[in-house]
Amino acid sequence: MKEYGNGCFLKRAGRVAAVACGIVLLLVVAGCATAPELSLWRDEAPAKKALLEYVEAVTDTGSPDYIPPAARVAVFDFDGTLFCETDPTYFDWLLFEHRVLDDPSYKPTGEQRQAAIASRTRTSIPGLTPDRERLIVEVYKGMTLDEFAAYVRAFMEEPQPGFTGLKRGAAYYLPMLEVVKLLMAKDFRVYVCSGSDRLLLREVVPPVIDLPPDRLIGSDSAIVARGQNGRDGLAYTYRQDDALVMGGKSVIKNLQMNKVPAIIREIGVQPVLAFGNSFSDASMLNYTLSRNPHKALGFMLLCDDTEREYGNLAKARKVREACGPNGWIPVSMKDDWTTIYGDGVKRKEAAGVPLPREKK
């Protein structure tokens, strides 16, 4: 039986590219041998100092800030916080482009094709709109859950655009994986709370971060029975010979204020640590900091690296400016980290810089 513990959180047997990009070499050595805490962070980084001091204080039984393990809950956004979102856009939208433009088995509508072409040519990268979410879920309508999972896994094996030496499924920020490793070793319960689809997260996250499905909170799209034929779920009984398929409709987008009730419903405990990178994570961080009975911190990543990554300096500046008034701790990808994806990964200069955009 598979166990999800707080020790080795990276899978040794990988379905994907974690080995290819060197994550395993960096973080799993000789059976999860312990490396120096946050070794990929610069020693002078204020965020590193704040986090290490916090973890020491809340795990020391003699400290006035001690937090019992049952209350040690940490929530992480996914895109842009744990995983690449800046070249050229988010994983779920890149998968949409692939489905529409590269998959000969799928016959897209004119609207779907137009949106995918505009995004791929960087004429227009869609923002947070109902139409965007509708388009994303429509293209998988009728797929069984197993077919969708296999589709995502196959996409994860492809090269990550804009970089050499990196596959799509391995485009994790290595310094943030160190944070996850540290917290899990200190008996924190780690959750990913993302705007990406929940079923997509269940394929992308576990090969690298060994979390069970109930620790992955994402957006929800409709799941229906193949024999349901449009009938309401209250008027249909699932048969033993039936199959579950993607319904092609968005149920809820797990962003902004929607993250807060999702945490309440699915965790039931107010987090004491929250990590985000965008104003669409602000509600999650503010809820973590608001009237918390325990010492709590919120961290905001700044996409300010334009040499090793495809940063958005205007967005990074706005997020940094908001950190002070809100009590968030800024994390500079440029100044605080010694690496992002590992030494074997290089940014393609020819790829250019993506259009400025707000987080989905």
mmCIF file of C-alpha atoms in Angstrom:
data_model
loop_
_atom_site.group_PDB
_atom_site.id
_atom_site.type_symbol
_atom_site.label_atom_id
_atom_site.label_comp_id
_atom_site.label_asym_id
_atom_site.label_seq_id
_atom_site.Cartn_x
_atom_site.Cartn_y
_atom_site.Cartn_z
ATOM 1 C CA MET A 1 0.000 0.000 0.000
ATOM 2 C CA LYS A 2 1.286 3.469 -0.885
ATOM 3 C CA GLU A 3 2.086 5.719 2.023
ATOM 4 C CA TYR A 4 2.292 9.503 2.004
ATOM 5 C CA GLY A 5 4.714 10.442 4.734
ATOM 6 C CA ASN A 6 6.802 13.396 5.707
ATOM 7 C CA GLY A 7 10.136 11.890 4.725
ATOM 8 C CA CYS A 8 11.164 11.424 1.136
ATOM 9 C CA PHE A 9 8.650 13.453 -0.861
ATOM 10 C CA LEU A 10 10.122 12.944 -4.303
ATOM 11 C CA LYS A 11 9.236 9.711 -6.077
ATOM 12 C CA ARG A 12 12.174 7.596 -7.115
ATOM 13 C CA ALA A 13 10.226 5.744 -9.760
ATOM 14 C CA GLY A 14 9.258 8.519 -12.050
ATOM 15 C CA ARG A 15 6.760 8.578 -14.778
ATOM 16 C CA VAL A 16 8.245 11.771 -16.054
ATOM 17 C CA ALA A 17 10.970 14.169 -16.363
ATOM 18 C CA ALA A 18 11.917 14.784 -12.769
ATOM 19 C CA VAL A 19 15.039 12.707 -13.336
ATOM 20 C CA ALA A 20 15.772 14.432 -16.646
ATOM 21 C CA CYS A 21 15.974 17.909 -15.148
ATOM 22 C CA GLY A 22 18.069 16.863 -12.188
ATOM 23 C CA ILE A 23 15.480 17.303 -9.459
ATOM 24 C CA VAL A 24 16.170 13.851 -8.114
ATOM 25 C CA LEU A 25 19.919 14.475 -8.121
ATOM 26 C CA LEU A 26 19.435 17.690 -6.212
ATOM 27 C CA LEU A 27 16.882 16.605 -3.662
ATOM 28 C CA VAL A 28 17.055 12.839 -3.422
ATOM 29 C CA VAL A 29 20.557 11.662 -2.677
ATOM 30 C CA ALA A 30 21.374 8.336 -1.030
ATOM 31 C CA GLY A 31 17.836 7.640 0.097
ATOM 32 C CA CYS A 32 16.733 11.191 0.854
ATOM 33 C CA ALA A 33 19.909 12.232 2.624
ATOM 34 C CA THR A 34 19.414 15.581 4.300
ATOM 35 C CA ALA A 35 20.955 18.562 2.511
ATOM 36 C CA PRO A 36 21.506 21.924 4.207
ATOM 37 C CA GLU A 37 18.150 23.620 4.728
ATOM 38 C CA LEU A 38 17.220 25.821 1.757
ATOM 39 C CA SER A 39 20.652 25.347 0.185
ATOM 40 C CA LEU A 40 19.444 26.797 -3.134
ATOM 41 C CA TRP A 41 18.545 30.079 -1.440
ATOM 42 C CA ARG A 42 21.130 32.806 -0.915
ATOM 43 C CA ASP A 43 22.062 33.186 2.736
ATOM 44 C CA GLU A 44 21.304 36.895 2.709
ATOM 45 C CA ALA A 45 17.745 36.422 1.396
ATOM 46 C CA PRO A 46 15.319 37.987 3.919
ATOM 47 C CA ALA A 47 12.622 35.449 3.004
ATOM 48 C CA LYS A 48 14.951 32.536 3.790
ATOM 49 C CA LYS A 49 15.822 33.998 7.184
ATOM 50 C CA ALA A 50 12.168 34.671 7.987
ATOM 51 C CA LEU A 51 11.044 31.170 7.040
ATOM 52 C CA LEU A 52 13.817 29.325 8.879
ATOM 53 C CA GLU A 53 13.279 31.392 12.031
ATOM 54 C CA TYR A 54 9.547 30.783 11.789
ATOM 55 C CA VAL A 55 9.874 27.014 11.374
ATOM 56 C CA GLU A 56 12.290 26.822 14.299
ATOM 57 C CA ALA A 57 9.955 28.835 16.541
ATOM 58 C CA VAL A 58 6.718 27.007 15.760
ATOM 59 C CA THR A 59 8.214 23.504 16.034
ATOM 60 C CA ASP A 60 10.037 24.083 19.329
ATOM 61 C CA THR A 61 7.864 22.762 22.175
ATOM 62 C CA GLY A 62 9.462 25.269 24.521
ATOM 63 C CA SER A 63 8.667 28.270 22.320
ATOM 64 C CA PRO A 64 5.699 30.595 22.978
ATOM 65 C CA ASP A 65 4.994 30.337 19.241
ATOM 66 C CA TYR A 66 4.841 26.519 19.243
ATOM 67 C CA ILE A 67 2.175 25.099 16.906
ATOM 68 C CA PRO A 68 1.036 21.489 17.394
ATOM 69 C CA PRO A 69 1.427 19.300 14.295
ATOM 70 C CA ALA A 70 -2.347 19.079 13.756
ATOM 71 C CA ALA A 71 -2.434 22.841 13.105
ATOM 72 C CA ARG A 72 0.674 23.014 10.913
ATOM 73 C CA VAL A 73 -0.986 23.553 7.535
ATOM 74 C CA ALA A 74 0.823 25.167 4.603
ATOM 75 C CA VAL A 75 -0.891 26.054 1.318
ATOM 76 C CA PHE A 76 0.912 26.687 -1.969
ATOM 77 C CA ASP A 77 -0.378 28.109 -5.196
ATOM 78 C CA PHE A 78 0.890 26.097 -8.185
ATOM 79 C CA ASP A 79 1.530 28.076 -11.398
ATOM 80 C CA GLY A 80 4.145 30.728 -10.742
ATOM 81 C CA THR A 81 4.717 29.603 -7.144
ATOM 82 C CA LEU A 82 5.903 26.013 -7.495
ATOM 83 C CA PHE A 83 5.910 25.662 -11.274
ATOM 84 C CA CYS A 84 6.801 27.660 -14.397
ATOM 85 C CA GLU A 85 4.057 29.934 -15.692
ATOM 86 C CA THR A 86 6.019 32.531 -17.604
ATOM 87 C CA ASP A 87 6.922 30.954 -20.921
ATOM 88 C CA PRO A 88 4.750 31.528 -22.586
ATOM 89 C CA THR A 89 1.730 30.933 -20.359
ATOM 90 C CA TYR A 90 0.106 28.464 -17.964
ATOM 91 C CA PHE A 91 0.332 24.686 -18.259
ATOM 92 C CA ASP A 92 -3.433 24.243 -18.685
ATOM 93 C CA TRP A 93 -3.604 26.749 -21.531
ATOM 94 C CA LEU A 94 -0.577 25.211 -23.243
ATOM 95 C CA LEU A 95 -2.383 21.879 -23.042
ATOM 96 C CA PHE A 96 -5.411 23.555 -24.653
ATOM 97 C CA GLU A 97 -3.231 24.866 -27.487
ATOM 98 C CA HIS A 98 -1.803 21.374 -27.982
ATOM 99 C CA ARG A 99 -5.263 19.794 -28.062
ATOM 100 C CA VAL A 100 -6.552 22.301 -30.612
ATOM 101 C CA LEU A 101 -3.546 22.797 -32.879
ATOM 102 C CA ASP A 102 -1.445 19.634 -32.604
ATOM 103 C CA ASP A 103 -3.836 16.761 -31.961
ATOM 104 C CA PRO A 104 -5.129 15.308 -35.262
ATOM 105 C CA SER A 105 -7.725 13.245 -33.407
ATOM 106 C CA TYR A 106 -9.523 16.381 -32.230
ATOM 107 C CA LYS A 107 -11.636 18.607 -34.498
ATOM 108 C CA PRO A 108 -11.721 22.084 -32.943
ATOM 109 C CA THR A 109 -14.381 24.719 -33.432
ATOM 110 C CA GLY A 110 -13.483 27.936 -35.184
ATOM 111 C CA GLU A 111 -13.538 29.796 -31.881
ATOM 112 C CA GLN A 112 -11.177 27.305 -30.259
ATOM 113 C CA ARG A 113 -8.765 27.413 -33.184
ATOM 114 C CA GLN A 114 -8.754 31.201 -33.317
ATOM 115 C CA ALA A 115 -8.017 31.476 -29.591
ATOM 116 C CA ALA A 116 -5.241 28.880 -29.734
ATOM 117 C CA ILE A 117 -3.532 30.500 -32.737
ATOM 118 C CA ALA A 118 -3.697 33.975 -31.179
ATOM 119 C CA SER A 119 -2.094 32.665 -28.008
ATOM 120 C CA ARG A 120 0.593 30.591 -29.681
ATOM 121 C CA THR A 121 1.639 33.513 -31.904
ATOM 122 C CA ARG A 122 1.468 35.759 -28.819
ATOM 123 C CA THR A 123 -0.987 38.050 -30.515
ATOM 124 C CA SER A 124 -3.257 37.647 -27.506
ATOM 125 C CA ILE A 125 -2.786 35.610 -24.340
ATOM 126 C CA PRO A 126 -6.242 35.412 -22.723
ATOM 127 C CA GLY A 127 -6.794 36.711 -19.236
ATOM 128 C CA LEU A 128 -9.107 35.554 -16.498
ATOM 129 C CA THR A 129 -12.444 35.425 -18.326
ATOM 130 C CA PRO A 130 -15.404 33.012 -18.362
ATOM 131 C CA ASP A 131 -14.802 32.413 -22.073
ATOM 132 C CA ARG A 132 -11.241 31.307 -21.384
ATOM 133 C CA GLU A 133 -12.333 28.752 -18.816
ATOM 134 C CA ARG A 134 -15.157 27.551 -21.045
ATOM 135 C CA LEU A 135 -12.750 26.955 -23.918
ATOM 136 C CA ILE A 136 -10.293 25.048 -21.722
ATOM 137 C CA VAL A 137 -12.838 22.517 -20.466
ATOM 138 C CA GLU A 138 -14.831 22.128 -23.679
ATOM 139 C CA VAL A 139 -11.987 20.500 -25.597
ATOM 140 C CA TYR A 140 -11.902 17.435 -23.322
ATOM 141 C CA LYS A 141 -15.638 16.787 -23.311
ATOM 142 C CA GLY A 142 -16.373 13.070 -23.582
ATOM 143 C CA MET A 143 -12.904 11.898 -22.520
ATOM 144 C CA THR A 144 -12.920 9.315 -19.757
ATOM 145 C CA LEU A 145 -11.001 10.289 -16.631
ATOM 146 C CA ASP A 146 -8.316 7.730 -17.470
ATOM 147 C CA GLU A 147 -8.004 9.087 -21.013
ATOM 148 C CA PHE A 148 -7.614 12.621 -19.713
ATOM 149 C CA ALA A 149 -4.975 11.516 -17.198
ATOM 150 C CA ALA A 150 -3.005 9.731 -19.921
ATOM 151 C CA TYR A 151 -3.311 12.789 -22.172
ATOM 152 C CA VAL A 152 -1.816 15.044 -19.497
ATOM 153 C CA ARG A 153 0.997 12.585 -18.757
ATOM 154 C CA ALA A 154 1.963 12.376 -22.425
ATOM 155 C CA PHE A 155 2.056 16.176 -22.662
ATOM 156 C CA MET A 156 4.304 16.316 -19.593
ATOM 157 C CA GLU A 157 6.966 14.338 -21.478
ATOM 158 C CA GLU A 158 7.382 16.999 -24.169
ATOM 159 C CA PRO A 159 10.173 19.631 -24.050
ATOM 160 C CA GLN A 160 9.332 22.806 -22.141
ATOM 161 C CA PRO A 161 9.182 25.679 -24.649
ATOM 162 C CA GLY A 162 11.650 28.474 -24.078
ATOM 163 C CA PHE A 163 14.201 26.271 -22.304
ATOM 164 C CA THR A 164 16.749 23.583 -23.095
ATOM 165 C CA GLY A 165 17.198 20.556 -20.850
ATOM 166 C CA LEU A 166 13.697 20.706 -19.377
ATOM 167 C CA LYS A 167 10.486 18.776 -19.942
ATOM 168 C CA ARG A 168 7.048 20.252 -19.394
ATOM 169 C CA GLY A 169 6.255 18.051 -16.423
ATOM 170 C CA ALA A 170 9.526 18.905 -14.672
ATOM 171 C CA ALA A 171 9.362 22.704 -14.834
ATOM 172 C CA TYR A 172 9.380 23.140 -11.050
ATOM 173 C CA TYR A 173 11.210 25.875 -9.160
ATOM 174 C CA LEU A 174 13.839 23.888 -7.274
ATOM 175 C CA PRO A 175 14.184 26.378 -4.385
ATOM 176 C CA MET A 176 10.454 26.052 -3.731
ATOM 177 C CA LEU A 177 10.720 22.271 -3.713
ATOM 178 C CA GLU A 178 13.260 22.736 -0.931
ATOM 179 C CA VAL A 179 10.647 24.695 1.017
ATOM 180 C CA VAL A 180 8.131 21.882 0.593
ATOM 181 C CA LYS A 181 10.724 19.326 1.675
ATOM 182 C CA LEU A 182 11.626 21.339 4.771
ATOM 183 C CA LEU A 183 8.004 21.784 5.832
ATOM 184 C CA MET A 184 7.085 18.141 5.327
ATOM 185 C CA ALA A 185 10.109 17.106 7.376
ATOM 186 C CA LYS A 186 8.826 19.368 10.158
ATOM 187 C CA ASP A 187 5.369 17.742 10.219
ATOM 188 C CA PHE A 188 3.539 20.395 8.220
ATOM 189 C CA ARG A 189 0.625 19.225 6.117
ATOM 190 C CA VAL A 190 1.254 20.642 2.656
ATOM 191 C CA TYR A 191 -1.576 21.421 0.237
ATOM 192 C CA VAL A 192 -1.514 22.772 -3.306
ATOM 193 C CA CYS A 193 -4.367 25.231 -3.841
ATOM 194 C CA SER A 194 -4.387 26.213 -7.510
ATOM 195 C CA GLY A 195 -6.444 27.689 -10.291
ATOM 196 C CA SER A 196 -5.456 24.747 -12.481
ATOM 197 C CA ASP A 197 -7.891 21.888 -12.914
ATOM 198 C CA ARG A 198 -7.961 19.441 -10.016
ATOM 199 C CA LEU A 199 -7.630 16.378 -12.277
ATOM 200 C CA LEU A 200 -4.694 17.970 -14.079
ATOM 201 C CA LEU A 201 -2.937 18.631 -10.748
ATOM 202 C CA ARG A 202 -3.338 14.969 -9.828
ATOM 203 C CA GLU A 203 -1.106 14.072 -12.769
ATOM 204 C CA VAL A 204 1.426 16.928 -12.709
ATOM 205 C CA VAL A 205 2.180 17.171 -8.976
ATOM 206 C CA PRO A 206 2.619 13.617 -7.562
ATOM 207 C CA PRO A 207 5.560 12.579 -9.776
ATOM 208 C CA VAL A 208 7.607 15.355 -8.144
ATOM 209 C CA ILE A 209 5.890 16.167 -4.839
ATOM 210 C CA ASP A 210 4.546 13.040 -3.190
ATOM 211 C CA LEU A 211 1.120 14.329 -2.137
ATOM 212 C CA PRO A 212 -2.102 12.305 -2.080
ATOM 213 C CA PRO A 213 -5.070 13.475 -4.183
ATOM 214 C CA ASP A 214 -6.901 15.055 -1.251
ATOM 215 C CA ARG A 215 -3.993 17.480 -0.761
ATOM 216 C CA LEU A 216 -4.456 18.858 -4.303
ATOM 217 C CA ILE A 217 -7.167 21.514 -4.470
ATOM 218 C CA GLY A 218 -7.914 22.930 -7.916
ATOM 219 C CA SER A 219 -10.608 24.213 -10.197
ATOM 220 C CA ASP A 220 -13.444 21.833 -10.935
ATOM 221 C CA SER A 221 -15.099 20.975 -14.226
ATOM 222 C CA ALA A 222 -18.150 18.790 -14.669
ATOM 223 C CA ILE A 223 -17.801 15.000 -14.439
ATOM 224 C CA VAL A 224 -20.774 13.032 -15.733
ATOM 225 C CA ALA A 225 -21.765 9.481 -16.496
ATOM 226 C CA ARG A 226 -21.543 8.454 -20.116
ATOM 227 C CA GLY A 227 -25.172 7.307 -20.037
ATOM 228 C CA GLN A 228 -26.439 10.450 -18.320
ATOM 229 C CA ASN A 229 -27.253 12.223 -21.601
ATOM 230 C CA GLY A 230 -27.652 15.690 -20.125
ATOM 231 C CA ARG A 231 -29.897 14.677 -17.241
ATOM 232 C CA ASP A 232 -29.361 16.302 -13.867
ATOM 233 C CA GLY A 233 -27.365 14.225 -11.404
ATOM 234 C CA LEU A 234 -30.378 14.052 -9.068
ATOM 235 C CA ALA A 235 -32.355 12.387 -11.833
ATOM 236 C CA TYR A 236 -29.785 9.778 -12.824
ATOM 237 C CA THR A 237 -28.361 6.696 -11.125
ATOM 238 C CA TYR A 238 -24.838 5.619 -12.009
ATOM 239 C CA ARG A 239 -24.812 2.066 -13.369
ATOM 240 C CA GLN A 240 -22.098 -0.478 -12.723
ATOM 241 C CA ASP A 241 -21.432 -0.750 -16.467
ATOM 242 C CA ASP A 242 -21.297 3.039 -16.871
ATOM 243 C CA ALA A 243 -18.179 5.216 -17.282
ATOM 244 C CA LEU A 244 -17.226 8.639 -15.970
ATOM 245 C CA VAL A 245 -16.377 11.252 -18.600
ATOM 246 C CA MET A 246 -15.426 14.913 -18.747
ATOM 247 C CA GLY A 247 -18.592 16.978 -18.968
ATOM 248 C CA GLY A 248 -17.114 19.953 -20.830
ATOM 249 C CA LYS A 249 -18.402 22.603 -18.408
ATOM 250 C CA SER A 250 -16.578 24.649 -15.780
ATOM 251 C CA VAL A 251 -17.998 24.306 -12.256
ATOM 252 C CA ILE A 252 -15.799 26.693 -10.269
ATOM 253 C CA LYS A 253 -12.489 28.475 -10.825
ATOM 254 C CA ASN A 254 -10.310 28.159 -7.747
ATOM 255 C CA LEU A 255 -8.842 31.646 -7.725
ATOM 256 C CA GLN A 256 -9.144 34.849 -5.729
ATOM 257 C CA MET A 257 -11.875 34.634 -3.065
ATOM 258 C CA ASN A 258 -12.833 31.157 -4.258
ATOM 259 C CA LYS A 259 -9.619 29.811 -2.691
ATOM 260 C CA VAL A 260 -10.778 30.705 0.823
ATOM 261 C CA PRO A 261 -14.011 28.656 0.950
ATOM 262 C CA ALA A 262 -12.174 25.852 -0.856
ATOM 263 C CA ILE A 263 -9.663 25.736 2.010
ATOM 264 C CA ILE A 264 -12.468 25.773 4.557
ATOM 265 C CA ARG A 265 -14.371 22.976 2.797
ATOM 266 C CA GLU A 266 -11.449 20.726 1.993
ATOM 267 C CA ILE A 267 -8.952 21.311 4.800
ATOM 268 C CA GLY A 268 -11.092 22.607 7.632
ATOM 269 C CA VAL A 269 -8.100 24.207 9.343
ATOM 270 C CA GLN A 270 -6.857 27.767 8.844
ATOM 271 C CA PRO A 271 -3.372 27.582 7.290
ATOM 272 C CA VAL A 272 -0.421 29.047 9.138
ATOM 273 C CA LEU A 273 1.734 29.400 6.007
ATOM 274 C CA ALA A 274 0.679 30.501 2.531
ATOM 275 C CA PHE A 275 2.726 30.918 -0.644
ATOM 276 C CA GLY A 276 1.528 32.693 -3.792
ATOM 277 C CA ASN A 277 2.773 34.877 -6.624
ATOM 278 C CA SER A 278 -0.137 36.964 -7.801
ATOM 279 C CA PHE A 279 -3.060 39.080 -6.684
ATOM 280 C CA SER A 280 -5.256 36.085 -7.437
ATOM 281 C CA ASP A 281 -3.552 34.493 -4.405
ATOM 282 C CA ALA A 282 -4.096 37.548 -2.196
ATOM 283 C CA SER A 283 -7.275 36.218 -0.584
ATOM 284 C CA MET A 284 -5.514 32.976 0.384
ATOM 285 C CA LEU A 285 -2.618 34.849 1.981
ATOM 286 C CA ASN A 286 -4.841 37.359 3.726
ATOM 287 C CA TYR A 287 -7.072 34.604 5.119
ATOM 288 C CA THR A 288 -3.973 32.853 6.473
ATOM 289 C CA LEU A 289 -2.836 36.033 8.223
ATOM 290 C CA SER A 290 -6.256 37.201 9.391
ATOM 291 C CA ARG A 291 -7.052 36.661 13.103
ATOM 292 C CA ASN A 292 -5.020 33.459 13.121
ATOM 293 C CA PRO A 293 -4.722 31.911 16.601
ATOM 294 C CA HIS A 294 -1.206 30.823 15.641
ATOM 295 C CA LYS A 295 1.815 32.679 14.341
ATOM 296 C CA ALA A 296 1.341 32.858 10.560
ATOM 297 C CA LEU A 297 3.286 34.058 7.524
ATOM 298 C CA GLY A 298 2.454 34.737 3.886
ATOM 299 C CA PHE A 299 5.043 34.753 1.079
ATOM 300 C CA MET A 300 4.714 36.259 -2.418
ATOM 301 C CA LEU A 301 7.062 35.226 -5.234
ATOM 302 C CA LEU A 302 8.195 37.954 -7.601
ATOM 303 C CA CYS A 303 8.725 37.023 -11.264
ATOM 304 C CA ASP A 304 11.672 39.421 -11.538
ATOM 305 C CA ASP A 305 14.291 37.191 -13.202
ATOM 306 C CA THR A 306 14.753 37.958 -16.890
ATOM 307 C CA GLU A 307 18.030 36.073 -17.378
ATOM 308 C CA ARG A 308 17.304 32.564 -16.097
ATOM 309 C CA GLU A 309 13.535 32.947 -16.574
ATOM 310 C CA TYR A 310 10.991 34.996 -18.519
ATOM 311 C CA GLY A 311 10.156 37.546 -15.870
ATOM 312 C CA ASN A 312 7.460 40.198 -15.919
ATOM 313 C CA LEU A 313 9.058 43.160 -14.201
ATOM 314 C CA ALA A 314 5.916 45.299 -14.189
ATOM 315 C CA LYS A 315 3.944 42.590 -12.430
ATOM 316 C CA ALA A 316 6.819 41.893 -10.014
ATOM 317 C CA ARG A 317 6.972 45.569 -9.082
ATOM 318 C CA LYS A 318 3.232 45.747 -8.383
ATOM 319 C CA VAL A 319 3.310 42.621 -6.237
ATOM 320 C CA ARG A 320 6.315 43.890 -4.271
ATOM 321 C CA GLU A 321 4.577 47.206 -3.645
ATOM 322 C CA ALA A 322 1.582 45.343 -2.228
ATOM 323 C CA CYS A 323 3.675 43.205 0.119
ATOM 324 C CA GLY A 324 4.335 45.889 2.728
ATOM 325 C CA PRO A 325 0.739 47.070 3.267
ATOM 326 C CA ASN A 326 -0.523 43.475 3.402
ATOM 327 C CA GLY A 327 2.220 42.005 5.576
ATOM 328 C CA TRP A 328 3.372 39.580 2.884
ATOM 329 C CA ILE A 329 7.046 38.595 2.627
ATOM 330 C CA PRO A 330 8.429 39.087 -0.911
ATOM 331 C CA VAL A 331 10.568 36.380 -2.529
ATOM 332 C CA SER A 332 12.793 37.584 -5.366
ATOM 333 C CA MET A 333 13.499 34.854 -7.919
ATOM 334 C CA LYS A 334 16.387 36.994 -9.184
ATOM 335 C CA ASP A 335 18.018 37.937 -5.884
ATOM 336 C CA ASP A 336 17.064 35.160 -3.458
ATOM 337 C CA TRP A 337 17.722 31.984 -5.447
ATOM 338 C CA THR A 338 21.039 30.533 -6.620
ATOM 339 C CA THR A 339 19.220 28.540 -9.321
ATOM 340 C CA ILE A 340 15.674 28.127 -10.642
ATOM 341 C CA TYR A 341 15.541 24.898 -12.644
ATOM 342 C CA GLY A 342 19.065 23.577 -12.098
ATOM 343 C CA ASP A 343 22.374 24.169 -13.848
ATOM 344 C CA GLY A 344 21.490 21.894 -16.764
ATOM 345 C CA VAL A 345 18.516 24.042 -17.811
ATOM 346 C CA LYS A 346 19.071 27.092 -20.007
ATOM 347 C CA ARG A 347 16.757 29.847 -21.151
ATOM 348 C CA LYS A 348 16.431 30.112 -24.921
ATOM 349 C CA GLU A 349 17.321 33.659 -25.850
ATOM 350 C CA ALA A 350 15.441 33.324 -29.118
ATOM 351 C CA ALA A 351 12.192 32.552 -27.347
ATOM 352 C CA GLY A 352 11.607 36.196 -26.497
ATOM 353 C CA VAL A 353 9.676 37.661 -23.598
ATOM 354 C CA PRO A 354 5.961 36.839 -23.277
ATOM 355 C CA LEU A 355 3.247 39.435 -23.260
ATOM 356 C CA PRO A 356 2.569 41.091 -19.892
ATOM 357 C CA ARG A 357 -0.481 39.556 -18.299
ATOM 358 C CA GLU A 358 -2.173 39.070 -14.969
ATOM 359 C CA LYS A 359 -2.331 35.602 -13.472
ATOM 360 C CA LYS A 360 -5.235 33.442 -14.604
#
